[in-house]
GROMACS .gro file of C-alpha atoms in nm:
model
  186
    1MET     CA    1   2.282  -0.772  -2.076
    2SER     CA    2   2.092  -0.943  -1.795
    3ASP     CA    3   1.740  -0.852  -1.695
    4THR     CA    4   1.675  -0.695  -1.354
    5PRO     CA    5   1.460  -0.889  -1.104
    6GLN     CA    6   1.170  -0.653  -1.182
    7GLU     CA    7   1.208  -0.715  -1.556
    8GLN     CA    8   1.223  -1.091  -1.494
    9THR     CA    9   0.895  -1.072  -1.300
   10VAL     CA   10   0.730  -0.891  -1.592
   11ILE     CA   11   0.871  -1.138  -1.847
   12GLN     CA   12   0.758  -1.436  -1.638
   13ALA     CA   13   0.401  -1.300  -1.627
   14ILE     CA   14   0.403  -1.271  -2.007
   15GLN     CA   15   0.552  -1.618  -2.046
   16ARG     CA   16   0.277  -1.761  -1.822
   17TRP     CA   17   0.016  -1.573  -2.027
   18ILE     CA   18   0.156  -1.714  -2.351
   19SER     CA   19   0.171  -2.067  -2.208
   20ASP     CA   20  -0.144  -2.077  -1.993
   21VAL     CA   21  -0.373  -1.865  -2.209
   22VAL     CA   22  -0.253  -1.828  -2.568
   23VAL     CA   23  -0.112  -2.179  -2.616
   24ALA     CA   24  -0.335  -2.367  -2.368
   25LEU     CA   25  -0.651  -2.228  -2.529
   26ASN     CA   26  -0.497  -2.240  -2.878
   27LEU     CA   27  -0.587  -1.873  -2.934
   28CYS     CA   28  -0.297  -1.856  -3.177
   29PRO     CA   29  -0.246  -2.191  -3.347
   30PHE     CA   30   0.097  -2.072  -3.463
   31ALA     CA   31   0.232  -1.999  -3.113
   32ALA     CA   32   0.315  -2.343  -2.970
   33PRO     CA   33   0.602  -2.431  -3.207
   34VAL     CA   34   0.766  -2.092  -3.148
   35VAL     CA   35   0.722  -2.123  -2.771
   36ASN     CA   36   0.854  -2.480  -2.768
   37SER     CA   37   1.162  -2.378  -2.969
   38GLY     CA   38   1.234  -2.082  -2.739
   39ARG     CA   39   1.254  -1.838  -3.031
   40ILE     CA   40   1.083  -1.546  -2.856
   41ALA     CA   41   1.260  -1.223  -2.766
   42TYR     CA   42   1.133  -1.030  -2.464
   43ARG     CA   43   1.223  -0.668  -2.397
   44VAL     CA   44   1.083  -0.471  -2.103
   45SER     CA   45   1.044  -0.095  -2.120
   46PRO     CA   46   1.008   0.091  -1.790
   47GLU     CA   47   0.936   0.413  -1.979
   48THR     CA   48   0.621   0.610  -1.902
   49ASP     CA   49   0.648   0.896  -2.151
   50ILE     CA   50   0.568   0.870  -2.522
   51GLU     CA   51   0.919   0.967  -2.632
   52GLY     CA   52   1.081   0.698  -2.418
   53ILE     CA   53   0.836   0.431  -2.530
   54TYR     CA   54   0.886   0.536  -2.892
   55ARG     CA   55   1.263   0.510  -2.851
   56ASP     CA   56   1.236   0.166  -2.688
   57LEU     CA   57   1.007   0.044  -2.966
   58LEU     CA   58   1.257   0.164  -3.227
   59LEU     CA   59   1.534  -0.023  -3.044
   60ALA     CA   60   1.320  -0.337  -3.019
   61LEU     CA   61   1.234  -0.321  -3.389
   62ASP     CA   62   1.598  -0.269  -3.484
   63GLU     CA   63   1.714  -0.557  -3.267
   64PHE     CA   64   1.433  -0.784  -3.390
   65GLN     CA   65   1.487  -0.723  -3.761
   66ARG     CA   66   1.862  -0.782  -3.725
   67GLN     CA   67   1.810  -1.133  -3.589
   68GLU     CA   68   1.743  -1.432  -3.811
   69SER     CA   69   1.399  -1.591  -3.796
   70ASP     CA   70   1.544  -1.929  -3.706
   71GLN     CA   71   1.693  -1.767  -3.393
   72VAL     CA   72   1.416  -1.523  -3.299
   73ALA     CA   73   1.079  -1.582  -3.462
   74THR     CA   74   0.880  -1.323  -3.272
   75GLY     CA   75   0.930  -1.055  -3.012
   76PHE     CA   76   0.750  -0.862  -2.742
   77LEU     CA   77   0.813  -0.512  -2.615
   78ILE     CA   78   0.642  -0.514  -2.276
   79LEU     CA   79   0.557  -0.186  -2.104
   80SER     CA   80   0.597  -0.240  -1.731
   81GLN     CA   81   0.465   0.107  -1.644
   82GLY     CA   82   0.366   0.295  -1.958
   83LEU     CA   83   0.043   0.338  -2.152
   84ALA     CA   84  -0.184   0.206  -1.875
   85SER     CA   85  -0.478   0.385  -2.040
   86PHE     CA   86  -0.616   0.175  -2.324
   87ASP     CA   87  -0.708   0.485  -2.525
   88ASP     CA   88  -0.353   0.618  -2.495
   89TYR     CA   89  -0.224   0.275  -2.592
   90LEU     CA   90  -0.442   0.268  -2.907
   91ASP     CA   91  -0.317   0.615  -3.004
   92PHE     CA   92   0.041   0.495  -2.964
   93LEU     CA   93  -0.029   0.175  -3.159
   94GLU     CA   94  -0.142   0.388  -3.453
   95MET     CA   95   0.181   0.588  -3.423
   96ALA     CA   96   0.376   0.259  -3.415
   97ASP     CA   97   0.217   0.150  -3.742
   98ASP     CA   98   0.325   0.482  -3.895
   99MET     CA   99   0.673   0.418  -3.755
  100LEU     CA  100   0.693   0.092  -3.952
  101VAL     CA  101   0.619   0.278  -4.275
  102GLU     CA  102   0.876   0.549  -4.198
  103ALA     CA  103   1.140   0.287  -4.110
  104GLY     CA  104   1.077   0.094  -4.432
  105LEU     CA  105   0.951  -0.206  -4.235
  106ASP     CA  106   0.591  -0.199  -4.357
  107GLY     CA  107   0.530  -0.541  -4.510
  108VAL     CA  108   0.835  -0.677  -4.327
  109ILE     CA  109   0.726  -0.656  -3.963
  110GLN     CA  110   0.376  -0.634  -3.822
  111ILE     CA  111   0.289  -0.504  -3.476
  112ALA     CA  112   0.000  -0.668  -3.292
  113GLY     CA  113  -0.141  -0.502  -2.983
  114PHE     CA  114  -0.218  -0.651  -2.643
  115HIS     CA  115  -0.331  -0.462  -2.332
  116PRO     CA  116  -0.486  -0.548  -1.993
  117ASP     CA  117  -0.794  -0.340  -2.081
  118TYR     CA  118  -0.818  -0.432  -2.450
  119CYS     CA  119  -1.171  -0.379  -2.577
  120PHE     CA  120  -1.282  -0.433  -2.935
  121SER     CA  121  -1.474  -0.141  -3.084
  122ASP     CA  122  -1.788  -0.351  -3.135
  123SER     CA  123  -1.778  -0.493  -2.782
  124ASP     CA  124  -1.835  -0.385  -2.425
  125ASP     CA  125  -1.577  -0.410  -2.148
  126THR     CA  126  -1.729  -0.726  -1.997
  127ASP     CA  127  -1.730  -0.933  -2.317
  128PRO     CA  128  -1.501  -1.234  -2.264
  129ALA     CA  129  -1.403  -1.207  -2.634
  130ASN     CA  130  -1.182  -0.909  -2.542
  131TYR     CA  131  -0.951  -1.154  -2.365
  132THR     CA  132  -0.812  -1.268  -2.699
  133ASN     CA  133  -0.609  -0.945  -2.680
  134ARG     CA  134  -0.591  -0.887  -2.304
  135SER     CA  135  -0.249  -0.945  -2.156
  136PRO     CA  136  -0.090  -0.889  -1.814
  137TYR     CA  137   0.087  -0.572  -1.934
  138PRO     CA  138   0.051  -0.338  -2.232
  139MET     CA  139   0.278  -0.470  -2.504
  140PHE     CA  140   0.364  -0.477  -2.871
  141HIS     CA  141   0.401  -0.812  -3.043
  142LEU     CA  142   0.655  -0.797  -3.327
  143ILE     CA  143   0.581  -1.047  -3.604
  144ARG     CA  144   0.773  -1.115  -3.923
  145GLU     CA  145   0.533  -1.082  -4.218
  146ASP     CA  146   0.700  -1.367  -4.411
  147ASP     CA  147   0.666  -1.605  -4.116
  148LEU     CA  148   0.305  -1.500  -4.062
  149GLU     CA  149   0.218  -1.554  -4.428
  150ALA     CA  150   0.376  -1.902  -4.422
  151ALA     CA  151   0.191  -1.995  -4.102
  152VAL     CA  152  -0.142  -1.869  -4.236
  153ALA     CA  153  -0.089  -2.058  -4.564
  154SER     CA  154  -0.034  -2.381  -4.372
  155HIS     CA  155  -0.350  -2.346  -4.160
  156PRO     CA  156  -0.670  -2.508  -4.291
  157ASP     CA  157  -0.896  -2.219  -4.184
  158PRO     CA  158  -0.707  -1.902  -4.086
  159GLU     CA  159  -1.014  -1.682  -4.138
  160GLY     CA  160  -1.202  -1.892  -3.882
  161ILE     CA  161  -0.951  -1.837  -3.600
  162PRO     CA  162  -1.104  -1.513  -3.463
  163ASP     CA  163  -1.460  -1.652  -3.460
  164ARG     CA  164  -1.342  -1.973  -3.293
  165ASN     CA  165  -1.161  -1.771  -3.026
  166ILE     CA  166  -1.464  -1.551  -2.960
  167ARG     CA  167  -1.690  -1.856  -2.922
  168LEU     CA  168  -1.442  -2.032  -2.695
  169LEU     CA  169  -1.388  -1.738  -2.462
  170ARG     CA  170  -1.759  -1.663  -2.439
  171GLU     CA  171  -1.824  -2.030  -2.357
  172LEU     CA  172  -1.558  -2.016  -2.084
  173GLY     CA  173  -1.724  -1.705  -1.942
  174LEU     CA  174  -1.598  -1.383  -1.792
  175ALA     CA  175  -1.502  -1.525  -1.451
  176GLU     CA  176  -1.286  -1.798  -1.607
  177VAL     CA  177  -1.099  -1.572  -1.848
  178GLN     CA  178  -1.044  -1.313  -1.575
  179GLN     CA  179  -0.901  -1.585  -1.348
  180ARG     CA  180  -0.667  -1.706  -1.622
  181LEU     CA  181  -0.531  -1.354  -1.669
  182ARG     CA  182  -0.491  -1.301  -1.293
  183GLY     CA  183  -0.312  -1.636  -1.274
  184CYS     CA  184  -0.029  -1.498  -1.485
  185PHE     CA  185   0.091  -1.299  -1.184
  186SER     CA  186   0.125  -1.595  -0.946
   0.00000   0.00000   0.00000
C-alpha cells in the first residue's frame, strides 16, 4: 500500500523532526542507530473521532508487534487531523495505555506521547523543556519494551537523559526550539 501525497507530507515532517530535532539535539540517544538503519514504521491516521483513532491505533499495534525488531524497531502512528487538543490527546493516551493491558501487550510494547502543544504538568506553556515532547503532529510512538530495556542498559546514565534535555532546551531558548519545530514543515 502506497502513501497518499498528503500522508507523505505528514511523514516527511515527522522524519525531519526526528532528524533535525531528536537526533540532532540527541534528545533520545537511542534514536540515531534506528534512524540510520531505516527501521522505523510510519502510519498516518486521518481520523478525527475517538473510535476511528482507536481502531487505527489497534491496527498499528497489531502490525508493529507482528514485525521482527530487526526489520522494524519502532513505529509512529501520526494523527494528521485528530486530537488537536492536548487535553483530549492526554485522555486518549491514558485510554491507549489501558488498550495495551487489554490486548496483552503491557510489558511488550510501550506507547510514548508526542503532541504539538505538549506541556508537562509541572511546567508552563512557554517552557522550552516542553519541546522534548513537542512534535509537528499528535502521535503515538510505539516502542518494544525489550529493545528499550537493552538500550537503557547500554547507556552510562539513562536517568540523566531527561535532566540533560531540559537543560539543553532551556539553554537554546524558546525562540530556537520553536524555530526548529516550525522548520519541520519546510
